[in-house]
CSV table of C-alpha atoms and ligand atoms in Angstrom, one decimal:
chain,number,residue,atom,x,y,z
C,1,UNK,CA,-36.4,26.1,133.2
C,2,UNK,CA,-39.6,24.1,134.4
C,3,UNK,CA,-43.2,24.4,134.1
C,4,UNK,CA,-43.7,23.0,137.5
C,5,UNK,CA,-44.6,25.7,140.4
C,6,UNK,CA,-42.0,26.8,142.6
C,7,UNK,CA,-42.7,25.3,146.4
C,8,UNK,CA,-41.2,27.1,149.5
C,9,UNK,CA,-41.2,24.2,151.9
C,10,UNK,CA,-41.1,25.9,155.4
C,11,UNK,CA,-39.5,23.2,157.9
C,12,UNK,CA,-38.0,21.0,159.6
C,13,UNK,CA,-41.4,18.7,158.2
C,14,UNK,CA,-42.0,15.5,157.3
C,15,UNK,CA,-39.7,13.8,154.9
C,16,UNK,CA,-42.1,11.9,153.4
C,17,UNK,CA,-44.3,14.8,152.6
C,18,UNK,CA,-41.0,16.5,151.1
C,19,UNK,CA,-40.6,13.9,148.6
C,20,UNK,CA,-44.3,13.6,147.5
C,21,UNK,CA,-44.1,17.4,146.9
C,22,UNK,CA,-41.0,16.9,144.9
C,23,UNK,CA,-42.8,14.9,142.5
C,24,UNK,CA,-45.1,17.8,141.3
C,25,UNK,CA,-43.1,20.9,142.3
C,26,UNK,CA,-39.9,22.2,142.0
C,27,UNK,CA,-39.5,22.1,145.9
C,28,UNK,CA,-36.8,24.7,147.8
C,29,UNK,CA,-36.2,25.0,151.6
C,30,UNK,CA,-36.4,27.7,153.7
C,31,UNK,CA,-33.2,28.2,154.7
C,32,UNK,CA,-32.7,28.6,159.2
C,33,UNK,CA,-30.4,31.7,158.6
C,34,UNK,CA,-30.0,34.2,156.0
C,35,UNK,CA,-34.3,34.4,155.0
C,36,UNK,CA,-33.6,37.6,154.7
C,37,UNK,CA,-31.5,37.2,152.1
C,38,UNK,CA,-32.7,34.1,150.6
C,39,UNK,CA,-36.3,35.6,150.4
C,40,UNK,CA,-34.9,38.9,148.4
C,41,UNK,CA,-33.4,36.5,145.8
C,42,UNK,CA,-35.5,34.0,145.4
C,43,UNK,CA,-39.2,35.1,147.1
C,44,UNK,CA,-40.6,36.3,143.7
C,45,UNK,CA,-41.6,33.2,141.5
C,46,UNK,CA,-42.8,31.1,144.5
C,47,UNK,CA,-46.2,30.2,144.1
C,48,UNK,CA,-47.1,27.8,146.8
C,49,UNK,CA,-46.1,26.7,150.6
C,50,UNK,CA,-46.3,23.5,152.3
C,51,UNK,CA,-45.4,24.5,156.5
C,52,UNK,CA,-45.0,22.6,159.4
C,53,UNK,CA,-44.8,26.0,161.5
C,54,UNK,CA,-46.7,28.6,159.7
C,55,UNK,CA,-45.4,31.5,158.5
C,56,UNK,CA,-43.9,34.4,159.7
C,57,UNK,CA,-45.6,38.1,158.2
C,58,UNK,CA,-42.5,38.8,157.0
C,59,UNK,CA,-42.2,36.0,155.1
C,60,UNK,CA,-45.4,35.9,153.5
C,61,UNK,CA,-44.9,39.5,152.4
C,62,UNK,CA,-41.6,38.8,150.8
C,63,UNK,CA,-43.4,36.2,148.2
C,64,UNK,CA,-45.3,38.3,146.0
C,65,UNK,CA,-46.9,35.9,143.8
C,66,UNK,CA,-47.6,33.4,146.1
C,67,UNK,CA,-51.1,31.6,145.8
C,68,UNK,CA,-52.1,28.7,148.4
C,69,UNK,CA,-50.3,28.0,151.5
C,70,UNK,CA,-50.6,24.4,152.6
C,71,UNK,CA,-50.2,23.8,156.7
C,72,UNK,CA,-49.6,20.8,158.6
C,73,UNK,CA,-52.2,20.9,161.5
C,74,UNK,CA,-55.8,22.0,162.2
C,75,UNK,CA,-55.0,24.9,163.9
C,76,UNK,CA,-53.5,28.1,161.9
C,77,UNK,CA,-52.9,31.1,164.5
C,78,UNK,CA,-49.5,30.9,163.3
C,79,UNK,CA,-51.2,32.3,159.6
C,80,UNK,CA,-52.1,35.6,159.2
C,81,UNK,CA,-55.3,34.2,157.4
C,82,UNK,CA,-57.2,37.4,157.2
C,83,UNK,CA,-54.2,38.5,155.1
C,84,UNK,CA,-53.8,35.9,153.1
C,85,UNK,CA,-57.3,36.3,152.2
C,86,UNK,CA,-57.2,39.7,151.0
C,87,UNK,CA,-54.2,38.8,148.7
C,88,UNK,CA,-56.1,36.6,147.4
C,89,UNK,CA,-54.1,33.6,148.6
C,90,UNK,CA,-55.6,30.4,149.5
C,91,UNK,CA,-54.5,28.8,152.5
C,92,UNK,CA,-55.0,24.9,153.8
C,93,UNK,CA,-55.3,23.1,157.2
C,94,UNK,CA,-55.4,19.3,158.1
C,95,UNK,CA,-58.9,19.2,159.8
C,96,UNK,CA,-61.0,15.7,160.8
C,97,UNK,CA,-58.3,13.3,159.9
C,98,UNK,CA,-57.0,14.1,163.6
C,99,UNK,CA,-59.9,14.4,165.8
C,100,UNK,CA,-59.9,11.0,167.0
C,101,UNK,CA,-56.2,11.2,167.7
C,102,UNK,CA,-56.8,14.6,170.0
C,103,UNK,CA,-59.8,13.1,171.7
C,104,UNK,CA,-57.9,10.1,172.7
C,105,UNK,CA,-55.3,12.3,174.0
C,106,UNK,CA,-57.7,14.4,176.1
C,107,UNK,CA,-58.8,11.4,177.8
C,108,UNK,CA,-55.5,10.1,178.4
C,109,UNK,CA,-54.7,13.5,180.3
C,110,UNK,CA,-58.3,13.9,181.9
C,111,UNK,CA,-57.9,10.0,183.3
C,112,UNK,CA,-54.1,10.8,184.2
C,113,UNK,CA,-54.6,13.9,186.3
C,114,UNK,CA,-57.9,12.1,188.0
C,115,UNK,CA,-56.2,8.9,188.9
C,116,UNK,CA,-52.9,10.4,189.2
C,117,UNK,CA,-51.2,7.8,186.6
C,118,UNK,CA,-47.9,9.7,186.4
C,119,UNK,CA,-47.7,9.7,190.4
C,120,UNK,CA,-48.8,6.1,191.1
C,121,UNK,CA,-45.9,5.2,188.7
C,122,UNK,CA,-43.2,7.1,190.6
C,123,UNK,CA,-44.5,5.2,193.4
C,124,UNK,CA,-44.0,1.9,192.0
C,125,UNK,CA,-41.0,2.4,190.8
C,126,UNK,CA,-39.5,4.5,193.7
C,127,UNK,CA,-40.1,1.2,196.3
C,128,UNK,CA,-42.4,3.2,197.9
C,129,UNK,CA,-45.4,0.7,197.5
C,130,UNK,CA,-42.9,-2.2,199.5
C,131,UNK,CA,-42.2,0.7,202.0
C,132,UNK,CA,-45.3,2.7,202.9
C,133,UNK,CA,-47.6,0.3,201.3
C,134,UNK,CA,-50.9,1.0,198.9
C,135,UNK,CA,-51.0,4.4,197.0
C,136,UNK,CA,-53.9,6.6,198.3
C,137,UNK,CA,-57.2,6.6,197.3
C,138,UNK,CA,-58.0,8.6,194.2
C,139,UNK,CA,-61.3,10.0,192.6
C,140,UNK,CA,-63.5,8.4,190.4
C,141,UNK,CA,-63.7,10.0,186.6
C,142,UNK,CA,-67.2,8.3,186.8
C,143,UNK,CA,-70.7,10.1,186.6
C,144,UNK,CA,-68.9,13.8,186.0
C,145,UNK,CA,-70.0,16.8,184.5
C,146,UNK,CA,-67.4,17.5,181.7
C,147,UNK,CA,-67.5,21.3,180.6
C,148,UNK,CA,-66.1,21.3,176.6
C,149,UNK,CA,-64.9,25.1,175.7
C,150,UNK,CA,-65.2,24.6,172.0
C,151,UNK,CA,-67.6,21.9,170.5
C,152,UNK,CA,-66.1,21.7,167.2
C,153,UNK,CA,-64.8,19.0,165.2
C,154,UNK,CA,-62.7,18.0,168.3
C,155,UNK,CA,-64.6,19.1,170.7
C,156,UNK,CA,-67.5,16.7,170.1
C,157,UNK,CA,-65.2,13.7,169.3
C,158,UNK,CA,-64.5,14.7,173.1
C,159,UNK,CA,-68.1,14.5,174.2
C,160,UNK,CA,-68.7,11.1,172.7
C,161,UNK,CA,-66.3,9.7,174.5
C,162,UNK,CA,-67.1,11.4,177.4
C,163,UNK,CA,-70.2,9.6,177.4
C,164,UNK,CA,-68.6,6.5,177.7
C,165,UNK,CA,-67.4,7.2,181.5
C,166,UNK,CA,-71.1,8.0,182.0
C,167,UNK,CA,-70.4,12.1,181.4
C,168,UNK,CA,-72.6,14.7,181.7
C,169,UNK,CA,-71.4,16.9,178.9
C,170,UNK,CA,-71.6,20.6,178.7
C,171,UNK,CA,-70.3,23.6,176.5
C,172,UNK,CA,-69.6,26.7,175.9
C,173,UNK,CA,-68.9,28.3,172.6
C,174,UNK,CA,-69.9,31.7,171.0
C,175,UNK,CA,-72.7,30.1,169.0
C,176,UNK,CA,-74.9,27.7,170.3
C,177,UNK,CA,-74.6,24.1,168.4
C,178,UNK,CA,-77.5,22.1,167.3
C,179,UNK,CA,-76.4,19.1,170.2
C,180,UNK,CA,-78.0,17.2,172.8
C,181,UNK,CA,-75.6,18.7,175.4
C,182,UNK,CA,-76.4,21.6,177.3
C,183,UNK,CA,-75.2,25.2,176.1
C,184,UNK,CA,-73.6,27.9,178.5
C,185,UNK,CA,-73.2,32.0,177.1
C,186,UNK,CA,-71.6,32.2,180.1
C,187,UNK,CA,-68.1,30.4,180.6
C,188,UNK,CA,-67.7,31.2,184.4
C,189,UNK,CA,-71.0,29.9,184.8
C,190,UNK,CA,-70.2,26.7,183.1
C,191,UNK,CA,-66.8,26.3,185.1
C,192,UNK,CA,-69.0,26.3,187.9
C,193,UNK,CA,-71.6,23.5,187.1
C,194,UNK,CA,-68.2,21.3,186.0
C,195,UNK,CA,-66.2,19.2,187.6
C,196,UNK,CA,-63.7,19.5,184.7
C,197,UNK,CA,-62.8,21.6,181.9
C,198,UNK,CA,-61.7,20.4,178.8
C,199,UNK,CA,-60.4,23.5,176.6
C,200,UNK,CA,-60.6,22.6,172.7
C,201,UNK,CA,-60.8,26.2,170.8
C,202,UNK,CA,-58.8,27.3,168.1
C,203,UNK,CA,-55.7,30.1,169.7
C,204,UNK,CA,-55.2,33.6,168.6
C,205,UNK,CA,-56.5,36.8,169.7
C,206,UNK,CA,-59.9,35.6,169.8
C,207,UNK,CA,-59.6,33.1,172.6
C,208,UNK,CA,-56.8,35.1,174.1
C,209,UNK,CA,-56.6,34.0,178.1
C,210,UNK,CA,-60.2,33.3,177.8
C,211,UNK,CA,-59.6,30.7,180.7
C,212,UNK,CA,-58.3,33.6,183.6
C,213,UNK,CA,-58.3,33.4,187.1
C,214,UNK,CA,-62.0,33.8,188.0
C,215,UNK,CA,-62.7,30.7,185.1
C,216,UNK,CA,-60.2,29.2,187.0
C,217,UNK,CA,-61.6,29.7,190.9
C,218,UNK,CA,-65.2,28.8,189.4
C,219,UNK,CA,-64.1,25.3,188.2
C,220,UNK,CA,-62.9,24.9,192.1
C,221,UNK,CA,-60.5,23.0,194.7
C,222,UNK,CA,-62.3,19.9,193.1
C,223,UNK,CA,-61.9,20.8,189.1
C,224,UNK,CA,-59.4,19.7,187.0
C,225,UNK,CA,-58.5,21.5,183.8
C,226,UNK,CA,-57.4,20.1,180.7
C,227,UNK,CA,-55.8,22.1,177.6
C,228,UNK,CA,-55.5,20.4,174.3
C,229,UNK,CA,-56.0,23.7,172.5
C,230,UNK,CA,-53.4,26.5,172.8
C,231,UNK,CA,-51.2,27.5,175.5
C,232,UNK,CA,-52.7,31.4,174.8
C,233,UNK,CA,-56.2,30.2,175.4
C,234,UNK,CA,-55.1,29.9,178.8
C,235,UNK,CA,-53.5,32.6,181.3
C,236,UNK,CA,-51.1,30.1,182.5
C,237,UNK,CA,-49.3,32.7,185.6
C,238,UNK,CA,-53.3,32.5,187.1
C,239,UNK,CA,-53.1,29.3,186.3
C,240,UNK,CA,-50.1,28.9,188.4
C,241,UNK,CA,-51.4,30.9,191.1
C,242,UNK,CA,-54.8,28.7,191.2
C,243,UNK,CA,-53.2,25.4,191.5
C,244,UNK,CA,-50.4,26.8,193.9
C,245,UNK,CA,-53.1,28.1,196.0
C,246,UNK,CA,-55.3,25.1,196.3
C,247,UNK,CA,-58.3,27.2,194.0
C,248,UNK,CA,-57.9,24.3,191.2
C,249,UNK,CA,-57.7,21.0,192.1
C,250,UNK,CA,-55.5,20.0,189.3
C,251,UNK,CA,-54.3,20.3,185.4
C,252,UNK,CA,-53.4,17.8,182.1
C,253,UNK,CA,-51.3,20.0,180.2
C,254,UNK,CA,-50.0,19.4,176.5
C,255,UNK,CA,-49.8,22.9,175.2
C,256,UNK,CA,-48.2,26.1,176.9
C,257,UNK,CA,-47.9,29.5,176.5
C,258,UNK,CA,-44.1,30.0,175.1
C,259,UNK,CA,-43.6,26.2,173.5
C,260,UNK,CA,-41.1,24.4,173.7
C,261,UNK,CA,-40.5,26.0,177.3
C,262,UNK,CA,-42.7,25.5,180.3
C,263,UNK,CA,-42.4,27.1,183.5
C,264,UNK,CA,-40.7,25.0,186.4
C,265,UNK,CA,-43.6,26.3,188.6
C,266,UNK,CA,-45.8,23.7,186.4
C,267,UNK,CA,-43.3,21.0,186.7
C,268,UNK,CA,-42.7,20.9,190.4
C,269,UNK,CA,-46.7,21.0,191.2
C,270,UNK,CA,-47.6,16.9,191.2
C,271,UNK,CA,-51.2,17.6,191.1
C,272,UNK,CA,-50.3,18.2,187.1
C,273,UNK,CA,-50.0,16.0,184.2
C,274,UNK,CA,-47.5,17.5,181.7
C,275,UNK,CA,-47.0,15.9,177.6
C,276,UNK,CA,-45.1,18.1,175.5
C,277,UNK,CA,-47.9,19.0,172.6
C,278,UNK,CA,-48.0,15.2,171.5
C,279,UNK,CA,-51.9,15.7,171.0
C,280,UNK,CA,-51.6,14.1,167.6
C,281,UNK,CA,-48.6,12.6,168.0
C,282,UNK,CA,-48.7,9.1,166.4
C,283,UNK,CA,-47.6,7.7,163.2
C,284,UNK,CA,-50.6,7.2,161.7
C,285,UNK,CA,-52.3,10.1,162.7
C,286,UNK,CA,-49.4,12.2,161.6
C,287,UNK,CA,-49.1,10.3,158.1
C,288,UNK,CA,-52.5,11.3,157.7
C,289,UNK,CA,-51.8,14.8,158.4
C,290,UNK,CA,-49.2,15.0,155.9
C,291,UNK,CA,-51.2,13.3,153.0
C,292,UNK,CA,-53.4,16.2,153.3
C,293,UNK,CA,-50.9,18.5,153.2
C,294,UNK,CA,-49.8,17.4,149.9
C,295,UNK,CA,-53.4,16.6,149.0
C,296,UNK,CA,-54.3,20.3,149.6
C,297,UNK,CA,-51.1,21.4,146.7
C,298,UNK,CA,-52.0,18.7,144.2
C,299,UNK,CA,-55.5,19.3,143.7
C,300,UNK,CA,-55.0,23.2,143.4
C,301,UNK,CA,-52.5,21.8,140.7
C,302,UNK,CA,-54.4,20.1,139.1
C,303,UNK,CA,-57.6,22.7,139.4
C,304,UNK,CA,-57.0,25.5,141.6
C,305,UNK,CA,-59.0,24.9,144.1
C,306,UNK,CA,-58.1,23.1,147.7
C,307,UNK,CA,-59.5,20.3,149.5
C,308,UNK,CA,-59.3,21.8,153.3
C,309,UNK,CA,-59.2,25.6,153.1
C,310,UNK,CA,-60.0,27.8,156.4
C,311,UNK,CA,-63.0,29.7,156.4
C,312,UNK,CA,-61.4,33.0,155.5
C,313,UNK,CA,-60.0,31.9,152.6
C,314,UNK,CA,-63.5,29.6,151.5
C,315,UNK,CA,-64.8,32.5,149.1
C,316,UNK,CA,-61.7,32.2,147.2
C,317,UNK,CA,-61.6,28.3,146.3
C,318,UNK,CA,-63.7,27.5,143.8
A,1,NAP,P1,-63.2,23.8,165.0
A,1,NAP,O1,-64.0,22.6,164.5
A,1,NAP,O2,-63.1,25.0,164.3
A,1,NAP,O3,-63.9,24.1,166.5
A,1,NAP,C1,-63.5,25.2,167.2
A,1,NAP,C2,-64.6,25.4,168.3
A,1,NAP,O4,-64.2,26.5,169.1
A,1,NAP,C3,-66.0,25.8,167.7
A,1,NAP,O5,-67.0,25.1,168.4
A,1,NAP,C4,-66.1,27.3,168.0
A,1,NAP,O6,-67.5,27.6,168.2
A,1,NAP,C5,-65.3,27.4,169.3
A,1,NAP,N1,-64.8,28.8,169.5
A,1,NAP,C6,-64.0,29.5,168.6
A,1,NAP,N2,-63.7,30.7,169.2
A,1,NAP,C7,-64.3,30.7,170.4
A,1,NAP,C8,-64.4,31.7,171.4
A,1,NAP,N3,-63.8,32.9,171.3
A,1,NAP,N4,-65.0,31.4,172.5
A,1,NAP,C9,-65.7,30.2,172.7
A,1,NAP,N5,-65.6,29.2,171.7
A,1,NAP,C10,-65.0,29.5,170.6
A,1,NAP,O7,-61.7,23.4,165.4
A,1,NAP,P2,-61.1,21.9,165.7
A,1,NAP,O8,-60.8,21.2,164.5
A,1,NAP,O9,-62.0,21.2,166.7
A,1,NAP,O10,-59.7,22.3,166.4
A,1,NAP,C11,-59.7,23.2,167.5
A,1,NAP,C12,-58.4,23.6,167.9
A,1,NAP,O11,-57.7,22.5,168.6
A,1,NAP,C13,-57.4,23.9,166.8
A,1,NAP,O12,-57.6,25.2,166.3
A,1,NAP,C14,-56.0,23.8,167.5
A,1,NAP,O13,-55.7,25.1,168.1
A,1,NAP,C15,-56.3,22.8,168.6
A,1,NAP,N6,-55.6,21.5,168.4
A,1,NAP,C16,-54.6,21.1,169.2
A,1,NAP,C17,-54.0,19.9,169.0
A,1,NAP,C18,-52.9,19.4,169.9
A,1,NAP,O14,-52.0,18.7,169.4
A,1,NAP,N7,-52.9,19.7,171.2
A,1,NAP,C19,-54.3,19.2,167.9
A,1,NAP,C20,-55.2,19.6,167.0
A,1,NAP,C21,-55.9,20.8,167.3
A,1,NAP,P3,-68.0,29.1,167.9
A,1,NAP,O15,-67.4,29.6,166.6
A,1,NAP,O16,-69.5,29.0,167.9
A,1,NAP,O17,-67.5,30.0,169.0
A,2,8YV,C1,-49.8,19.5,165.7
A,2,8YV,C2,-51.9,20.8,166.3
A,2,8YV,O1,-49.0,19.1,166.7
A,2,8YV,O2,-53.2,20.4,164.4
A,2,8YV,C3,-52.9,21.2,165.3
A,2,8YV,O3,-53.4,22.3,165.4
A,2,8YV,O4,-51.6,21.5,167.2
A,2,8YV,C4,-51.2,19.5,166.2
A,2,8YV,O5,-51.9,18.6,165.5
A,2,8YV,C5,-49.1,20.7,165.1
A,2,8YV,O6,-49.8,21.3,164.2
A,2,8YV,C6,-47.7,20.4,164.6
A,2,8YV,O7,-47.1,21.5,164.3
């Protein structure tokens, strides 16, 4: 018998993060097959979740007493927050500590997919460049009109550094920010005015194929599009369609509609950058991550409140 809460730890997660749980909670595993089963024996009791891949309804209705959820990652559409909220159960996200870590992978992708890195490469490697001599002539990411869908905490780490390849920055959002950068209501008419389209909201319902063919045909032959956000925020066949039939000018992909697959349309198309949702994808970034994962479970241990709670769940902590 312990005093220490009971922790359902819902990987495969960070091993690291597993063992600084341990030291304050009496830490079991979801197990891959049998939930069912494991969930109707031992669900009752478990107070707290640490997850690297959110949790399933059924899941979170099978722990009756559960009280804080503690994710790994910024973005929760894989929580029922709403839910959570009106049980009364706190949940936690890891934002900030990976902005700069996103934003440098955007402009990795938005440089790739303009300069056509990934092609250039295949050339120099191929022989090509000894065969059929230099690589053609590419565009300039210089003095472009950047349109941000989402000027969060991401978003405007994006915009800064936009600014340093002499951007123009744009945006569209629901609510208009108190920024320098000029505001759209409308997102067609902002894929219009840019010459590329950096998508940074949260997925879900919500934002649901907000970017659809005709946000698609307004960004143009010319636009490139860039998804750091969710593979749903995108309608990725009109996506297909658009870049298949010359409407987009090109794409630097790292998150897609059914992860891990993605369609071998995308793959064949070199006008497209693909990375397989590595958008905060380095060591340090990712230690960071999971420090506030654990942060989020030992300070409602210690006082029942959390340090990074969503906003449906704010009313409750504290
Ligand atoms: P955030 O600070 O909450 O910002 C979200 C932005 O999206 C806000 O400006 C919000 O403004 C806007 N927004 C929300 N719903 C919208 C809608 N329906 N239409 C237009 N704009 C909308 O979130 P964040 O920390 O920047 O993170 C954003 C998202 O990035 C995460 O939720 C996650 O999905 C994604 N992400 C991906 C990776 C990756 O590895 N690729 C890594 C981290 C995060 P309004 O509320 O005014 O509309
Ligand atoms: C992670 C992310 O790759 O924070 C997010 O919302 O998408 C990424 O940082 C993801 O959470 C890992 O599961």
């Amino acid at each position: 018998m312990t005093d220490t809460p009971r922790l359902l730890f819902i990987g495969p997660g960070m091993p690291a993060v597993r063992t600084r749980l341990a030291k304050s909670f009496d830490v079991v595993d979801l197990p891959a097959d049998g939930t069912e089963a494991f969930l109707a024996e031992h669900g009752a009791g478990i107070k707290t979740v640490a997850t690297f891949r959110g949790i399933a309804p059924d899941v979170m209705a099978a722990l009756p007493d559960l009280k804080v959820i503690s994710s790994f990652g910024v973005g929760y559409d894989s929580i029922d927050a709403n839910e959570a909220a009106r049980r009364g159960i706190l949940v936690g996200h890891t934002p900030d500590v990976l902005n700069d870590e996103v934003a440098d992978t955007t402009i990795m992708l938005w440089l790739a997919a303009s300069k056509k890195l990934v092609q250039a490469d295949a050339w120099a490697r191929s022989g090509a460049w000894e065969r059929e001599g230099n690589y053609p002539l590419t565009k300039s990411v210089r003095n472009r009109t950047v349109g941000i869908l989402g000027l969060g905490r991401i978003g405007q780490t994006i915009a800064s550094m936009a600014e340093m390849f002499d951007a123009k920055v744009i945006y569209h959002t629901r609510t208009e920010k108190d920024v320098a950068y000029t505001y759209y209501g409308d997102l067609v008419e902002m894929a219009r005015d840019a010459d590329v389209l950096v998508v940074i909201t949260p997925g879900g319902a919500a934002t649901q194929h907000l970017v659809n063919a005709e946000v698609l045909s307004a960004l143009g032959s010319e636009g490139i599009l860039i998804n750091v956000a969710r593979g749903s925020v995108v309608d990725e066949v009109a996506l297909i369609a658009a870049l298949e039939e010359g409407r987009l000018g090109g794409a630097g992909l790292d998150v897609f509609e059914s992860e891990p697959h993605i369609p071998d349309a995308l793959k064949a198309m070199d006008n497209v950058v693909l990375a397989p949702h590595i958008g905060s994808a380095t060591v340090e970034t990712r230690d960071a991550m999971g420090a506030l994962v654990c942060e989020n479970l030992e300070q409602w241990f210690s006082g029942g409140t959390i340090k990074a709670c969503v906003p449906e769940c704010q009313h409750l902590n504290g």
